[in-house]
XYZ file of N, CA and C in Angstrom:
714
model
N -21.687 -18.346 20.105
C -21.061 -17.697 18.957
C -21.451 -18.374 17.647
N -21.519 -20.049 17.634
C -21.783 -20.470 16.725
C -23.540 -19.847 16.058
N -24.363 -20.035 17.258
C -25.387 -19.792 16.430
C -25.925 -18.803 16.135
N -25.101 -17.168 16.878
C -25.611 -15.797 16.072
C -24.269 -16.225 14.852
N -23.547 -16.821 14.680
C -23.134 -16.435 13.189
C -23.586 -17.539 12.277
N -24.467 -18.225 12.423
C -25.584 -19.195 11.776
C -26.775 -18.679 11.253
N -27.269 -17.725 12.223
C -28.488 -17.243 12.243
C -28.564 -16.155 10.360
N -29.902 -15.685 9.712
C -29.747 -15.376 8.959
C -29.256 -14.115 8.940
N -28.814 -13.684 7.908
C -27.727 -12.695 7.007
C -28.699 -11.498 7.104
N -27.518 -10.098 6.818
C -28.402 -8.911 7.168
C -28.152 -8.281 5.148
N -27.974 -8.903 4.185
C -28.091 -8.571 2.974
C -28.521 -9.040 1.947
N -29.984 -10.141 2.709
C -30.885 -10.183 1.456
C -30.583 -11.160 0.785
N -29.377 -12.305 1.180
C -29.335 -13.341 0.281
C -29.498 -14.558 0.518
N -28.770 -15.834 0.347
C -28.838 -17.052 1.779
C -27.673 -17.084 2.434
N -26.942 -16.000 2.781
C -25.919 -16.105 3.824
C -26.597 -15.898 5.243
N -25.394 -16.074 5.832
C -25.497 -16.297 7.404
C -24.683 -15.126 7.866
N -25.273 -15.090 8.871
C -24.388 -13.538 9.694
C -23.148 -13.645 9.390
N -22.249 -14.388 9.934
C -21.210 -14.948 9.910
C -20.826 -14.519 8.123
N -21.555 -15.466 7.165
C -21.079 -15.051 6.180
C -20.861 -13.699 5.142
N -22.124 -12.997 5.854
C -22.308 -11.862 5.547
C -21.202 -10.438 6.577
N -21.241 -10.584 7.081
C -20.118 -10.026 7.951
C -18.496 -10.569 7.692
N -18.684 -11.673 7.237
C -16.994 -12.062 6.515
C -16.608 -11.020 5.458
N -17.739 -10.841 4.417
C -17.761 -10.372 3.171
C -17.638 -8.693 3.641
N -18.688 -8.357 4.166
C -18.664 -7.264 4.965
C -17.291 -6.061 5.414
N -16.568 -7.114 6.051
C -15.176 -6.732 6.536
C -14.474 -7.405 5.756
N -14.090 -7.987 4.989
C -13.578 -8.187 3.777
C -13.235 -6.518 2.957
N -14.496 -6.145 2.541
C -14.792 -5.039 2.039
C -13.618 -3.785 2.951
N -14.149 -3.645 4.085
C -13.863 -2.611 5.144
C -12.461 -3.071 5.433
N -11.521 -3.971 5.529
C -9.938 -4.223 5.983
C -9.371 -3.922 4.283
N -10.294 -4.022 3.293
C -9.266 -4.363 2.169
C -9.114 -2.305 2.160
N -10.753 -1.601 1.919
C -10.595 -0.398 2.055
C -9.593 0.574 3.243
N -9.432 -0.165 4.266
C -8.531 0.561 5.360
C -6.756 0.671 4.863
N -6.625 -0.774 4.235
C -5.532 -1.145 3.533
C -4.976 -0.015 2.526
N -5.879 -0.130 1.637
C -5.638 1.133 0.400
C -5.792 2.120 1.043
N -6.424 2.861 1.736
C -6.396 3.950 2.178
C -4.696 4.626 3.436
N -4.084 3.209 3.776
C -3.151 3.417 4.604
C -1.771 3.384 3.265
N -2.373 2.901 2.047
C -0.897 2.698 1.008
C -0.996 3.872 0.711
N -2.383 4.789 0.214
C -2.004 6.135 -0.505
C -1.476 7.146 0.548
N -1.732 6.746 1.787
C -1.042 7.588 3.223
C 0.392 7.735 2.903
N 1.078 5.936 2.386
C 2.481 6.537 2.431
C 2.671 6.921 1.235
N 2.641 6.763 0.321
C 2.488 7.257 -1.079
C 2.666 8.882 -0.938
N 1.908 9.188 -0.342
C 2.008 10.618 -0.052
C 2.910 11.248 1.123
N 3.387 10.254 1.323
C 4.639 10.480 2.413
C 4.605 10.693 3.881
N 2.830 10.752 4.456
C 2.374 10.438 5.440
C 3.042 9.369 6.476
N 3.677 9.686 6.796
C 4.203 7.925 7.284
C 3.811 7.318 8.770
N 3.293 8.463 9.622
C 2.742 8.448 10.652
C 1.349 8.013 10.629
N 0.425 8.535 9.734
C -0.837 8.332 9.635
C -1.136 6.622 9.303
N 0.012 6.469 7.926
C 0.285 4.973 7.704
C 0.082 4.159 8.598
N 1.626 4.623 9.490
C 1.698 3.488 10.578
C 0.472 3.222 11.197
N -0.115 4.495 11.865
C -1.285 4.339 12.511
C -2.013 3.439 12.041
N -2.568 3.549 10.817
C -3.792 2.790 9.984
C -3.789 1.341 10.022
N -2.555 1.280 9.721
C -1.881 -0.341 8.974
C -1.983 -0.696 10.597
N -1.625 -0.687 11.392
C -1.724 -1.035 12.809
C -3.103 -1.321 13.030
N -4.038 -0.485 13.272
C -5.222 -0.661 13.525
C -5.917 -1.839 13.130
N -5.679 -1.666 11.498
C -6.189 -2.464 10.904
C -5.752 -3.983 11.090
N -4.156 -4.494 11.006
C -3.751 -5.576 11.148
C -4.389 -5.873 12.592
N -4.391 -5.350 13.626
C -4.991 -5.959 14.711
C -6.670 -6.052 14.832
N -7.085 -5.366 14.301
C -8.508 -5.385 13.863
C -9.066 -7.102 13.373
N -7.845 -7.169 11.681
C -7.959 -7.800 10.748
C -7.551 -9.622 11.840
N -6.454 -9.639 12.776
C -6.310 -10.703 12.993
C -7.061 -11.508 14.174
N -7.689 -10.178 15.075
C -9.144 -10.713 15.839
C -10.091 -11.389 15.057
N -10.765 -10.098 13.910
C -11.385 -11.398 13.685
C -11.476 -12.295 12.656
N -10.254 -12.383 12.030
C -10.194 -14.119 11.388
C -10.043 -14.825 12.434
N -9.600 -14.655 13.357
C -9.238 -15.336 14.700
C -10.092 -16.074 15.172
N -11.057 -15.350 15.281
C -12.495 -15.488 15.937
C -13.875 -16.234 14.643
N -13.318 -15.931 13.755
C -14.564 -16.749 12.532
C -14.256 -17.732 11.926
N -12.642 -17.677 11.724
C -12.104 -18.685 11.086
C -11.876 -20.327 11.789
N -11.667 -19.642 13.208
C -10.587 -20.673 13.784
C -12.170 -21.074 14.364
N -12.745 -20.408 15.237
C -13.967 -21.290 16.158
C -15.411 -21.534 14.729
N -15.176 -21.174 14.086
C -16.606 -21.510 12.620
C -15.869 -22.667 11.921
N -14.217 -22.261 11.300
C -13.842 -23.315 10.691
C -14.428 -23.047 9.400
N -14.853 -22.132 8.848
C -15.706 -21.972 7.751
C -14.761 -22.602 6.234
N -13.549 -22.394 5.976
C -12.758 -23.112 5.357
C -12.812 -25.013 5.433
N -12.117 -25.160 6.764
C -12.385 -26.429 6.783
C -13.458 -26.831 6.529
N -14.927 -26.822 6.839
C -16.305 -27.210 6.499
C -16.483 -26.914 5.003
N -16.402 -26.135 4.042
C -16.282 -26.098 3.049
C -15.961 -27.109 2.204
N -14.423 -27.437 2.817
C -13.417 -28.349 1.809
C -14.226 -29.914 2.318
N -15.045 -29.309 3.171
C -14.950 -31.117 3.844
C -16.308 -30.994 3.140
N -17.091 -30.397 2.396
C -18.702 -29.868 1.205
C -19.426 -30.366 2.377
N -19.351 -29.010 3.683
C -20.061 -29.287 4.721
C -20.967 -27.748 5.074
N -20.056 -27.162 4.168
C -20.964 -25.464 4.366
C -21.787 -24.938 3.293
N -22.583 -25.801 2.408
C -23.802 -25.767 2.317
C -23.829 -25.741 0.638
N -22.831 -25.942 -0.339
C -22.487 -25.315 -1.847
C -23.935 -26.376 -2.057
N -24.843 -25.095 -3.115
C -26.261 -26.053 -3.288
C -25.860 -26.220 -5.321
N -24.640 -26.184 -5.990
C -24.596 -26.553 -7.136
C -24.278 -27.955 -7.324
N -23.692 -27.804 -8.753
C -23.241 -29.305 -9.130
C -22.491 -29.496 -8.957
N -21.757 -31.083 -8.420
C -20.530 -31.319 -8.096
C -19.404 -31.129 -8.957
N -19.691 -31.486 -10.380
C -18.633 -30.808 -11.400
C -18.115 -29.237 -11.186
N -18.894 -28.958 -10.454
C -18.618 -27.476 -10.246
C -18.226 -26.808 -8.726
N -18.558 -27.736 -7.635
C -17.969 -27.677 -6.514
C -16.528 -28.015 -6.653
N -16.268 -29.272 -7.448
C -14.540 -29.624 -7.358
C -14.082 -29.123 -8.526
N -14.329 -27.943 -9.441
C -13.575 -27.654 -10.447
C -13.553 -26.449 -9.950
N -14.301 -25.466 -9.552
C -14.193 -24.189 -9.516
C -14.887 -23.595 -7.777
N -15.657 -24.309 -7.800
C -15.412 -23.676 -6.231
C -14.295 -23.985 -4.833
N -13.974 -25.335 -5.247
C -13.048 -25.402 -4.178
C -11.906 -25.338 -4.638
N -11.357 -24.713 -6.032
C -10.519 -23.901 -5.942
C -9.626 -22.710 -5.932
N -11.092 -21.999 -6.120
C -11.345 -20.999 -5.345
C -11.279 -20.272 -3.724
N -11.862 -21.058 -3.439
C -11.907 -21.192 -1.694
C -10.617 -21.282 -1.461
N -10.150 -22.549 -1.965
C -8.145 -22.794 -1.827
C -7.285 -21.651 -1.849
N -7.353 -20.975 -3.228
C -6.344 -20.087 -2.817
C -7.004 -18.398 -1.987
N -8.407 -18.690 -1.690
C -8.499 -17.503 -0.741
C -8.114 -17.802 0.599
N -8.199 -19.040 1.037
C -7.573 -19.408 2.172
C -6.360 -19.097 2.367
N -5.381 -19.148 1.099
C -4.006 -19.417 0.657
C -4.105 -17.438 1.087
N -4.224 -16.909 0.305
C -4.604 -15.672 0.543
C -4.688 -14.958 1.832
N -5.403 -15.724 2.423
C -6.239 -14.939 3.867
C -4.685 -15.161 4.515
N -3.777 -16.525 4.575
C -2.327 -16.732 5.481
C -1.914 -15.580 4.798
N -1.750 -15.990 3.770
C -0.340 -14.655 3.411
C -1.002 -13.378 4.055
N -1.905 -12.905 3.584
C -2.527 -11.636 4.272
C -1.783 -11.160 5.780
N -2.458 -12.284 6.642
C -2.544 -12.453 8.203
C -0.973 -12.121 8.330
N -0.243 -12.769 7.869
C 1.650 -13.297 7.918
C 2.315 -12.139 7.369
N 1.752 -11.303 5.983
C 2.314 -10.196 5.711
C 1.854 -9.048 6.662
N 0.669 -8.855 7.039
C 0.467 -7.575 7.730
C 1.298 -7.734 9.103
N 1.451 -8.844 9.967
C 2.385 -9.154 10.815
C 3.792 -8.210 10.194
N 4.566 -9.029 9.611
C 6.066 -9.047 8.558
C 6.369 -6.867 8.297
N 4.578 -7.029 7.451
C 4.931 -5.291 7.329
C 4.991 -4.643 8.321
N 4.266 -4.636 9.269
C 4.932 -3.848 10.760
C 5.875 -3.677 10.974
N 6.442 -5.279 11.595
C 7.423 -5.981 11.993
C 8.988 -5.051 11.259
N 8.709 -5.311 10.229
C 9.405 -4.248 8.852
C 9.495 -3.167 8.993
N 8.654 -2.442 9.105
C 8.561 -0.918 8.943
C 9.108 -0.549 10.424
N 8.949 -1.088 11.638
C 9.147 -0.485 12.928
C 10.944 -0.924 12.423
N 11.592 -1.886 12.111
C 13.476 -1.978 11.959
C 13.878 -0.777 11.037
N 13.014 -0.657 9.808
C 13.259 0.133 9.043
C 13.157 1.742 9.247
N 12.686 2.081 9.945
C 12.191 3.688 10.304
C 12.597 4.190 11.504
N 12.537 5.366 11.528
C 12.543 6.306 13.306
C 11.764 7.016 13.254
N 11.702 7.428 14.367
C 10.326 8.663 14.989
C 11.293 9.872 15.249
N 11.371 10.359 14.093
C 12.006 12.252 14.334
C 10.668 13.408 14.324
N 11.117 13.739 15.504
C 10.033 14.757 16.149
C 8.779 14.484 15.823
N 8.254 13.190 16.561
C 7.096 12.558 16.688
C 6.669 11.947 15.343
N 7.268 12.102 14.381
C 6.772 11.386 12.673
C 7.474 9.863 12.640
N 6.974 8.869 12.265
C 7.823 7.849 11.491
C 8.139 8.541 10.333
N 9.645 8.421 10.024
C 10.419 8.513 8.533
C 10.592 6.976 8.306
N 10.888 6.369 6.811
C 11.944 5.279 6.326
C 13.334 6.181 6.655
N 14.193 5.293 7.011
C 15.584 5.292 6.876
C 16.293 4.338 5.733
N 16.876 5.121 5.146
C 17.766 4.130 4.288
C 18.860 3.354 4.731
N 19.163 1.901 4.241
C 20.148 1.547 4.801
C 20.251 -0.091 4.782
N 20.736 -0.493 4.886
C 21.168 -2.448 4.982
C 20.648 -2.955 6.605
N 19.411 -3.939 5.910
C 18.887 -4.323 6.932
C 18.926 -5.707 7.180
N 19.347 -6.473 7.924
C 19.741 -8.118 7.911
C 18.660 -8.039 9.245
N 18.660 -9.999 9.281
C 17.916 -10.407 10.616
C 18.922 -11.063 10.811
N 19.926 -11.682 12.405
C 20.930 -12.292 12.221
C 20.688 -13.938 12.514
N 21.592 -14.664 11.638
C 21.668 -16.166 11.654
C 21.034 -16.631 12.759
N 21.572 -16.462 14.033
C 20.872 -17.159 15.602
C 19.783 -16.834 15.941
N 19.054 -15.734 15.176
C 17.987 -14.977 15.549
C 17.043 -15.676 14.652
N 17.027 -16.132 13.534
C 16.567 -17.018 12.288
C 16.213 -17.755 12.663
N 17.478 -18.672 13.578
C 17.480 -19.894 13.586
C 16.310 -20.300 15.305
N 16.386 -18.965 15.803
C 14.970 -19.452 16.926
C 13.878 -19.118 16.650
N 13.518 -18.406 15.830
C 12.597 -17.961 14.997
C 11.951 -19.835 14.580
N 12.722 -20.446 13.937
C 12.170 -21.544 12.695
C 11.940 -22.576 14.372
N 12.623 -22.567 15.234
C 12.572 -23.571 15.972
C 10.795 -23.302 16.740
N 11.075 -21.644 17.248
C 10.001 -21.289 18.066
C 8.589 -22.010 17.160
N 8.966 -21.972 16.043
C 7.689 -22.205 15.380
C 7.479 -23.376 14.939
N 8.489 -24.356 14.707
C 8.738 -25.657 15.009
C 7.468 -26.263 16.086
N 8.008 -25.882 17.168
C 7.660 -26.188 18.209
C 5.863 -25.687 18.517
N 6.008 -24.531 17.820
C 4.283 -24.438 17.980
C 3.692 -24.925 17.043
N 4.147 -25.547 16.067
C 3.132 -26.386 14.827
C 3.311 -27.678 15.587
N 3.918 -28.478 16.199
C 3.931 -29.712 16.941
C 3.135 -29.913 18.222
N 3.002 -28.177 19.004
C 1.767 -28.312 20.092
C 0.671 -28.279 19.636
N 0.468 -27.214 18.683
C -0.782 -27.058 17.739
C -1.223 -28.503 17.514
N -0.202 -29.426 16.577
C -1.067 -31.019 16.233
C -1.286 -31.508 16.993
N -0.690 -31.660 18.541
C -0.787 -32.625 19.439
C -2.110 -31.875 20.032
N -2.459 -31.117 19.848
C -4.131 -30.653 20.724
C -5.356 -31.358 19.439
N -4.953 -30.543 18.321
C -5.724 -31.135 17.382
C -6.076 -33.177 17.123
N -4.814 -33.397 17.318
C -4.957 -34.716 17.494
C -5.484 -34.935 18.748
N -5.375 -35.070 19.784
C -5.276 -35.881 20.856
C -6.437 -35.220 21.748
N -6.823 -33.682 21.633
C -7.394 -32.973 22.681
C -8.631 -32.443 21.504
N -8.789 -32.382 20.823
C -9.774 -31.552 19.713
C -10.392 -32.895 18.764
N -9.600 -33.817 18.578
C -10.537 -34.928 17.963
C -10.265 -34.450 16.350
N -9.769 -33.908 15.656
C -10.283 -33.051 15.114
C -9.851 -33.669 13.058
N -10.691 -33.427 12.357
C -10.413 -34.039 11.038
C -9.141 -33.973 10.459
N -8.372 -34.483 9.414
C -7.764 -34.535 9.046
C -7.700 -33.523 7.679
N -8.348 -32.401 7.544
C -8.637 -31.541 6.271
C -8.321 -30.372 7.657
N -8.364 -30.697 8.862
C -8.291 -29.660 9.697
C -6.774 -29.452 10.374
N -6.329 -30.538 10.197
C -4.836 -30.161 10.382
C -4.269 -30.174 9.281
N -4.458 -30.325 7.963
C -3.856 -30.329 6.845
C -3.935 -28.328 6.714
N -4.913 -27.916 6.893
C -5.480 -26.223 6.779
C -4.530 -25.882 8.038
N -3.700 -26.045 9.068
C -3.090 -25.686 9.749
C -1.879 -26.021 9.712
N -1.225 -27.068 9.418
C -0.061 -27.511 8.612
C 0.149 -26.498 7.584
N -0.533 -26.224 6.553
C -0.701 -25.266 5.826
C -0.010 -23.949 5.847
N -0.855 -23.424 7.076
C -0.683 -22.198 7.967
C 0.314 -22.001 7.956
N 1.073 -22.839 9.166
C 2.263 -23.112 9.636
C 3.696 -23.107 8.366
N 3.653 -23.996 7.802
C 3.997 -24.004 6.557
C 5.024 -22.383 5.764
N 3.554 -21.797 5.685
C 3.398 -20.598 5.239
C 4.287 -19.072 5.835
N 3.794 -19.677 7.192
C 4.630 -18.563 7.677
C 6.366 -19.006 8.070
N 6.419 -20.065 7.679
C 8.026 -20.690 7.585
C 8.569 -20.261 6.313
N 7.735 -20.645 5.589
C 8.231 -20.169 3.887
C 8.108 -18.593 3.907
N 7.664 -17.353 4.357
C 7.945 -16.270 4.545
C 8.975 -15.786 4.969
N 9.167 -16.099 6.280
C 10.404 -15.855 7.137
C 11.709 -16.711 6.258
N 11.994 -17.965 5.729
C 12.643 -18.486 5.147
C 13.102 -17.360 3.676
N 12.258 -16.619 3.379
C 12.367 -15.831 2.325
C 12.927 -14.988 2.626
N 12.950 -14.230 3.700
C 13.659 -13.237 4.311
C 15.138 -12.585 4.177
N 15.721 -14.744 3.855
C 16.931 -14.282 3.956
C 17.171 -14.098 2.674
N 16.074 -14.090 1.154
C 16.628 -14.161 0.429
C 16.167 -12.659 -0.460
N 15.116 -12.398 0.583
C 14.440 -10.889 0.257
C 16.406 -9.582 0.911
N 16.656 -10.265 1.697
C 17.646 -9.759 1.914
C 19.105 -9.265 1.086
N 19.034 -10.248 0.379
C 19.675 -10.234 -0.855
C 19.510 -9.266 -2.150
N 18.508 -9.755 -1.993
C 17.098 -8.673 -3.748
C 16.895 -7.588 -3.092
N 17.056 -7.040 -1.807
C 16.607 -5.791 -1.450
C 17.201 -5.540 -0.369
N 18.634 -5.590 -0.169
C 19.200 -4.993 0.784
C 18.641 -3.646 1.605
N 18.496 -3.228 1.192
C 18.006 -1.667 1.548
C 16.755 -1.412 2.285
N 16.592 -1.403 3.854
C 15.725 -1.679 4.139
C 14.197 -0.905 3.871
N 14.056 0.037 3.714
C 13.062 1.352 3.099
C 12.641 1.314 1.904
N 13.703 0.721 0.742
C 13.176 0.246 -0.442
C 12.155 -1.144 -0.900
N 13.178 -1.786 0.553
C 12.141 -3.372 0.856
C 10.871 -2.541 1.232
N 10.573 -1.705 2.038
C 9.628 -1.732 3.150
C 8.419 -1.419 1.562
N 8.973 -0.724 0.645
C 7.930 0.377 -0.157
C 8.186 -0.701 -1.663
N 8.841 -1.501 -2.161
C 8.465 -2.788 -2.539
C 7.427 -3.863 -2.452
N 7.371 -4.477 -1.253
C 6.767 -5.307 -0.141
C 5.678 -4.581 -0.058
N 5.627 -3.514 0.074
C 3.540 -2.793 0.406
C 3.393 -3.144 -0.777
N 3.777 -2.732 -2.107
C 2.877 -2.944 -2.921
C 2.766 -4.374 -3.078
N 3.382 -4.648 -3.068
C 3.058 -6.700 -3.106
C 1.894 -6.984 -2.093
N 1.985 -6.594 -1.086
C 0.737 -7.212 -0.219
C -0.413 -6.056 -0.558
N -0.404 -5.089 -0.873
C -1.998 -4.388 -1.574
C -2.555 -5.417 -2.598
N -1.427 -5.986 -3.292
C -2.079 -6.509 -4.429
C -2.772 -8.059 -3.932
N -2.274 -8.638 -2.791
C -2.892 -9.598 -2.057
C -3.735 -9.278 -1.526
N -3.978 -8.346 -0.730
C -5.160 -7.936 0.136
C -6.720 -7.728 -0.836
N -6.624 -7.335 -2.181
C -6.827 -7.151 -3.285
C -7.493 -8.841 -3.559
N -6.497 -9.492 -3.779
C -7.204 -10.697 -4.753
C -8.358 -11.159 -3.247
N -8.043 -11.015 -1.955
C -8.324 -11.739 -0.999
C -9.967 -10.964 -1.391
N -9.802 -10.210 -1.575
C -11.562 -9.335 -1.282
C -12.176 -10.078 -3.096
N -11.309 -10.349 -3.820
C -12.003 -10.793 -5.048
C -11.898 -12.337 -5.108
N -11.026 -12.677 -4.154
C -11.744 -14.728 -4.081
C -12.934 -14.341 -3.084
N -12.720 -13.557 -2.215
C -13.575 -13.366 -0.764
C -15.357 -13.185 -1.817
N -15.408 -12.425 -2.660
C -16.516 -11.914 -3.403
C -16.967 -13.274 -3.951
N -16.152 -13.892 -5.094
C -16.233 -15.373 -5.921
C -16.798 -15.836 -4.946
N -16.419 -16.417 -4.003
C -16.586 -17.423 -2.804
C -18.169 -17.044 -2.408
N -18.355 -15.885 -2.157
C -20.079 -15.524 -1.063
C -20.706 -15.612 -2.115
N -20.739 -15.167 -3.637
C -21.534 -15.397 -5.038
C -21.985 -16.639 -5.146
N -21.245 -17.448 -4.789
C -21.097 -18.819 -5.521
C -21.868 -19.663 -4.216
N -21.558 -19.311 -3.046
C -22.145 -19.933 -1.976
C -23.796 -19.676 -1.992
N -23.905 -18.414 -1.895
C -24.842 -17.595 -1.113
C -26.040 -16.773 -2.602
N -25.223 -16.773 -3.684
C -26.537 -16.305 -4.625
C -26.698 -17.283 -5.699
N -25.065 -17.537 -6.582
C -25.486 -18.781 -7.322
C -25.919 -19.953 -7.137
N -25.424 -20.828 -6.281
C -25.530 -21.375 -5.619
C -25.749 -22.338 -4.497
N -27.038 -21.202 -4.014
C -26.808 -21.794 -2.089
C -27.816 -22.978 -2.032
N -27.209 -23.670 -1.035
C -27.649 -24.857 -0.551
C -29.291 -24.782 -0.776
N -29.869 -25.833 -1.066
C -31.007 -26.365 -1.124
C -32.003 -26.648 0.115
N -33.124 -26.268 0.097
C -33.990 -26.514 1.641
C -34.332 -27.937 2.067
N -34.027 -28.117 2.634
C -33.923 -29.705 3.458
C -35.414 -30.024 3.807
């Protein structure tokens, strides 16, 4: 896997399959995205669901698969994936850049989870359609509270492999700490999104537009990022 997504790029620049296919589907999840918001917009809500489904499972294979076994983030931060500029310019503007598309790519991953997750409490299927239902939607206290533990507990197996079984850098569990982090501070929000938006259907059509507008910056750090790597840039011939 590593070395067809090493191998060279199918658009003409100095990317790598891998990088060129990031950018690629970058493009194609952010377009599936917008195309599933003007679905409900238009009151489609079935077609929505459909889309937004597809896509989130689409979307979390393969970061799954490029992110986690390439590491392309971590190698970056560690100025191991190839930036051929000046260092004034690797630590002022490219790696922080990269930062919050990373920052980006969690929330992404964590909201398209959340919006499902959301929309299936919030809605019913009358005569085969998802509708929103209006109405007061809580998650309850004990249910919270195994929620933060369950995940507790998988950021502590997670380090103990990384440490002990993976060998693995310290920029590499900091990017998973991170992660982890992230999707605590979401769910932690929950209870307070609960508050600001009792209403679960108004949350649901709130909340989309907030994550379009993420999915959004993710394809315009995602763009910054392959420019800056791959045309302004790219690494120098050895």
């Amino acid at each position: 896997m590593k070395e067809f997504l090493g191998a060279a790029g199918f658009f003409g620049t100095a990317g790598t399959v891998g990088a060129d296919l990031s950018y690629l589907l970058a493009v194609v999840f952010t377009a599936m995205f917008t195309t599933s918001w003007v679905q409900a917009k238009k009151g489609e809500g079935t077609k929505h669901h459909n889309l937004v489904f597809i896509s989130m499972v689409s979307m979390v294979i393969y970061f799954t698969v490029y992110y986690f076994f390439r590491q392309l983030g971590v190698l970056a931060l560690e100025g191991k994936e190839g930036f051929g500029g000046p260092k004034e310019v690797y630590d002022g503007v490219f790696v922080p850049i990269l930062s919050v598309h990373l920052f980006l790519v969690t929330m992404g991953l964590i909201l398209a989870f959340y919006m499902v997750i959301q929309g299936f409490r919030c809605s019913k299927k009358i005569e085969g359609k998802y509708v929103l239902t209006e109405g007061n939607l809580k998650v309850r206290s004990t249910t919270f509270k195994k929620v933060m533990l369950i995940l507790l507990g998988a950021w502590g197996l997670n380090q103990i492999i990384l440490t002990f079984v993976r060998q693995a850098s310290w920029q590499s569990s900091l990017a998973w700490a991170l992660i982890f982090g992230t999707i605590a501070l979401v769910i932690s929000l929950e209870k307070a999104i609960e508050k600001w938006l009792p209403d679960g259907a108004k949350r649901h059509r709130v909340l989309g537009r907030g994550t379009m507008v993420v999915y959004i910056l993710i394809l315009v750090t995602s763009t910054l990022t392959y420019l800056m790597l791959y045309v302004i840039y790219p690494a120098k011939p050895v």
